[in-house]
Every structure is written in structure tokens, then in C-alpha cells.
């Protein structure tokens, strides 16, 4: 049974544990009226008190419009208020967890949507530049026509465009002047030779150098 002093303190506490209030009402009927007016007294407990509480408790509830008939009939189990309070207390964390999970799921979906929208905005912003670059590339490629190799050393335009041999690149630049524009486009051509080619003032070479940039 709940200690008398503890029961007095509980029924006066506006934040009392509903389970404790139910226990007090069941084990200490003289506190039924005090339990009934406590703000933490839930409807199921009021119904039980209206059905099984002492006369003072029933009269107190009747003053507030709570009677056994108003609750829809008699309570079947006299221990129901404490059990109902226990179930309610156990259900509250589960409900809170479910609410938190739902809120987290909603936030995750919102974050994913925001990230996707941001990526789409970035793509749309970059697309004009990409389209412009793509449009320029065929024009640049079309503007360059591989020269006909006329040197007596057998160097070809394909060699001048793709070779990685720095010695061969220098030889082509020296002995196959018709392929210098190809050397200018070769990504493996060393900087000093690029600088020298730029000083020649040849329009075809200058166009090839512009393509590198």
C-alpha cells in the first residue's frame, strides 16, 4: 500500500505519475476525491473512481459532470485503472519513438529531395557552357586539316600528332616544317618547343596552339 505521506504528496502534485495515482485510488479509497481532481487523472481512472470510488469521490466527479453512466457503463475489472495507466505509460515511449521515426523519415526524404534539386540546378546551370563547348569542338576539329607530309625523312602527320618521343618531336619540327602545326597540337610537345613554334608567326601553327589552350 502506498505510504500516507507519499499519497498526500502525489495527489497534490500536478505532474504526478498516473500509475501512482491509480495505485493510490485503488489502495487508498479515501484519496479518491483528491485523485479525481488531479490534472494527471486520466479518463479511464476517473471512470473507475466514478464506478468504484467512495461516496465523496463519486460526488466530486459528479460535480464535474463525470458519472459511471456518463462513461458508458460499468467497469468490468476493478484493477483496470492501474493496468490501463501502466499500458498508457508503456505505449507513450513507443508512440514517441514512432513519431520520431516518422519525422526522421520525412526529414531524410526532404534532404534527399533538396540534394537532388541542388544537383539538378547545378547541371542545368552548367549545361549551356557544356553545350557551347560541344558546339565549338567540331568546329575546331573541322578547322584543322592534317597537312600532307612532303619531308624526305618519312615523318607522317599521325606521328607528329601522337608521338611521345621528345627527340622525334624535335626532329619533325626541324626536318618536316609542313608538320609543325601537328607538333603544335601534340599534347606531348615540350614547352620550350611550343614557345619556339609560337614565335614563327605561322597562322596554321598559331591556330593549332590556340587549340591547345
Coordinates of C-alpha atoms in Angstrom, one line a residue:
X1 CA 0.0 0.0 0.0
X2 CA 1.2 3.5 -0.8
X3 CA 2.5 5.4 2.2
X4 CA 0.1 8.0 3.6
X5 CA 2.6 10.9 3.3
X6 CA 3.6 9.8 -0.2
X7 CA -0.1 9.6 -1.2
X8 CA -0.7 13.1 0.1
X9 CA 2.2 14.4 -1.8
X10 CA 1.2 12.6 -5.0
X11 CA -2.4 13.7 -5.2
X12 CA -1.2 17.3 -4.7
X13 CA 1.4 17.1 -7.5
X14 CA 0.2 18.4 -10.8
X15 CA 2.8 16.3 -12.5
X16 CA 2.1 13.1 -10.6
X17 CA 2.7 9.7 -12.2
X18 CA -0.7 8.4 -13.5
X19 CA 0.3 4.9 -12.5
X20 CA 0.9 6.1 -8.9
X21 CA -2.4 7.9 -8.9
X22 CA -4.2 4.8 -10.0
X23 CA -2.5 2.8 -7.3
X24 CA -3.4 5.3 -4.6
X25 CA -7.1 5.4 -5.8
X26 CA -7.2 1.6 -5.6
X27 CA -5.3 1.0 -2.3
X28 CA -6.4 4.2 -0.5
X29 CA -10.1 4.9 -1.4
X30 CA -10.1 7.9 1.0
X31 CA -7.9 9.7 -1.5
X32 CA -10.3 9.0 -4.4
X33 CA -11.7 12.5 -4.5
X34 CA -8.2 14.0 -4.4
X35 CA -7.1 11.7 -7.2
X36 CA -10.2 12.6 -9.3
X37 CA -9.3 16.3 -9.4
X38 CA -5.6 15.8 -10.1
X39 CA -4.8 17.1 -13.7
X40 CA -3.0 13.8 -14.3
X41 CA -6.0 11.7 -13.6
X42 CA -6.8 10.2 -17.0
X43 CA -10.4 9.4 -18.2
X44 CA -10.1 5.7 -17.6
X45 CA -9.1 6.3 -13.9
X46 CA -12.0 8.8 -13.5
X47 CA -14.4 6.2 -14.9
X48 CA -13.1 3.6 -12.4
X49 CA -13.5 6.1 -9.5
X50 CA -17.0 7.0 -10.6
X51 CA -17.9 3.3 -10.5
X52 CA -16.0 2.0 -7.5
X53 CA -14.8 5.1 -5.5
X54 CA -16.3 6.1 -2.2
X55 CA -19.2 8.4 -2.0
X56 CA -17.1 11.6 -1.6
X57 CA -15.1 10.7 -4.7
X58 CA -18.2 10.0 -6.8
X59 CA -19.8 13.2 -5.6
X60 CA -16.7 15.1 -6.5
X61 CA -16.7 13.7 -10.0
X62 CA -20.4 14.3 -10.4
X63 CA -19.8 18.0 -9.7
X64 CA -17.6 18.0 -12.9
X65 CA -20.2 16.0 -14.9
X66 CA -18.5 12.7 -14.5
X67 CA -20.6 9.7 -13.6
X68 CA -20.5 6.0 -14.2
X69 CA -23.3 6.3 -16.7
X70 CA -21.6 9.1 -18.5
X71 CA -18.7 6.8 -19.2
X72 CA -20.8 4.3 -21.0
X73 CA -21.5 1.6 -18.4
X74 CA -19.7 -0.2 -15.5
X75 CA -16.1 -1.1 -15.4
X76 CA -15.6 -4.9 -15.5
X77 CA -12.2 -5.1 -13.8
X78 CA -11.6 -3.2 -10.6
X79 CA -7.8 -3.3 -11.2
X80 CA -8.2 -1.8 -14.6
X81 CA -7.2 1.8 -13.8
X82 CA -3.7 0.8 -12.7
X83 CA -3.3 -1.6 -15.6
X84 CA -4.5 0.9 -18.0
X85 CA -2.1 3.5 -16.6
X86 CA 0.7 1.0 -17.0
X87 CA -0.3 0.3 -20.6
X88 CA -0.5 4.0 -21.3
X89 CA 2.9 4.6 -19.8
X90 CA 4.4 1.8 -21.9
X91 CA 2.7 3.0 -25.0
X92 CA 3.9 6.6 -24.7
X93 CA 7.6 5.8 -25.4
X94 CA 6.5 3.6 -28.4
X95 CA 4.3 6.4 -29.8
X96 CA 7.1 8.9 -29.3
X97 CA 9.6 6.6 -31.0
X98 CA 7.2 6.1 -33.9
X99 CA 6.7 9.8 -34.2
X100 CA 10.4 10.4 -34.1
X101 CA 11.0 7.7 -36.8
X102 CA 8.3 9.3 -39.0
X103 CA 9.7 12.7 -38.5
X104 CA 13.2 11.4 -39.3
X105 CA 11.9 9.6 -42.4
X106 CA 10.2 12.8 -43.6
X107 CA 13.4 14.8 -42.9
X108 CA 15.5 12.3 -44.8
X109 CA 13.2 12.4 -47.8
X110 CA 13.3 16.2 -47.7
X111 CA 17.1 16.2 -47.5
X112 CA 17.3 13.8 -50.4
X113 CA 14.9 15.9 -52.5
X114 CA 16.9 19.0 -51.7
X115 CA 20.1 17.3 -52.7
X116 CA 18.6 16.1 -55.9
X117 CA 17.2 19.5 -56.7
X118 CA 20.6 21.1 -56.0
X119 CA 22.3 18.7 -58.3
X120 CA 19.7 19.3 -61.0
X121 CA 20.2 23.1 -60.6
X122 CA 23.9 22.7 -60.9
X123 CA 23.5 20.5 -64.0
X124 CA 21.1 23.0 -65.6
X125 CA 23.5 25.9 -64.8
X126 CA 26.5 24.1 -66.3
X127 CA 24.6 22.7 -69.3
X128 CA 24.8 25.9 -71.5
X129 CA 28.6 26.1 -71.1
X130 CA 28.9 22.4 -71.9
X131 CA 26.7 22.7 -74.9
X132 CA 28.7 25.7 -76.1
X133 CA 31.9 23.7 -75.7
X134 CA 30.5 20.8 -77.5
X135 CA 29.4 23.1 -80.3
X136 CA 32.9 24.6 -80.6
X137 CA 34.7 21.3 -80.6
X138 CA 33.5 20.0 -84.0
X139 CA 34.3 23.5 -85.5
X140 CA 37.8 23.4 -84.1
X141 CA 38.3 19.9 -85.3
X142 CA 36.9 20.7 -88.7
X143 CA 39.1 23.8 -89.0
X144 CA 42.2 21.7 -88.7
X145 CA 43.2 19.6 -91.7
X146 CA 46.1 17.3 -91.5
X147 CA 48.8 18.6 -93.8
X148 CA 50.3 16.4 -96.5
X149 CA 53.7 15.1 -95.4
X150 CA 56.3 16.1 -98.0
X151 CA 59.5 15.6 -96.0
X152 CA 62.1 13.1 -97.3
X153 CA 62.5 11.5 -93.8
X154 CA 59.2 9.6 -93.8
X155 CA 57.7 11.6 -90.9
X156 CA 53.9 11.4 -91.0
X157 CA 51.1 13.7 -89.7
X158 CA 49.9 10.9 -87.4
X159 CA 53.4 10.7 -85.9
X160 CA 53.6 14.4 -85.4
X161 CA 50.2 14.4 -83.6
X162 CA 50.7 11.4 -81.3
X163 CA 54.4 10.6 -80.7
X164 CA 55.7 10.8 -77.1
X165 CA 59.4 10.6 -78.2
X166 CA 60.8 14.1 -77.5
X167 CA 63.8 13.5 -79.8
X168 CA 61.4 12.6 -82.6
X169 CA 59.2 15.6 -81.9
X170 CA 62.3 17.9 -82.2
X171 CA 63.4 16.1 -85.5
X172 CA 59.9 16.6 -87.0
X173 CA 59.9 20.3 -86.1
X174 CA 63.4 20.7 -87.7
X175 CA 63.1 18.4 -90.7
X176 CA 59.4 18.4 -91.5
X177 CA 58.2 22.1 -91.4
X178 CA 55.0 21.1 -93.1
X179 CA 54.1 19.1 -89.9
X180 CA 54.8 21.8 -87.4
X181 CA 51.1 22.6 -86.9
X182 CA 50.7 18.9 -85.9
X183 CA 53.6 19.2 -83.5
X184 CA 51.8 22.3 -82.0
X185 CA 48.7 20.2 -81.4
X186 CA 50.6 17.2 -79.9
X187 CA 50.0 17.2 -76.1
X188 CA 53.4 15.7 -75.5
X189 CA 55.4 18.5 -77.1
X190 CA 57.7 20.1 -74.6
X191 CA 57.1 23.8 -73.5
X192 CA 60.3 25.2 -75.0
X193 CA 59.4 23.9 -78.4
X194 CA 55.9 25.2 -78.1
X195 CA 57.3 28.6 -77.3
X196 CA 59.6 28.5 -80.3
X197 CA 56.7 27.5 -82.6
X198 CA 54.7 30.5 -81.3
X199 CA 57.5 32.8 -82.4
X200 CA 57.3 31.6 -86.0
X201 CA 54.2 33.7 -86.9
X202 CA 52.7 30.9 -89.0
X203 CA 48.8 31.2 -89.0
X204 CA 48.3 27.4 -89.1
X205 CA 50.7 26.9 -86.2
X206 CA 49.1 29.7 -84.2
X207 CA 45.6 28.1 -84.8
X208 CA 47.0 24.8 -83.5
X209 CA 48.5 26.5 -80.5
X210 CA 45.1 28.2 -79.8
X211 CA 43.5 24.7 -79.8
X212 CA 45.9 23.6 -77.1
X213 CA 44.6 26.4 -74.8

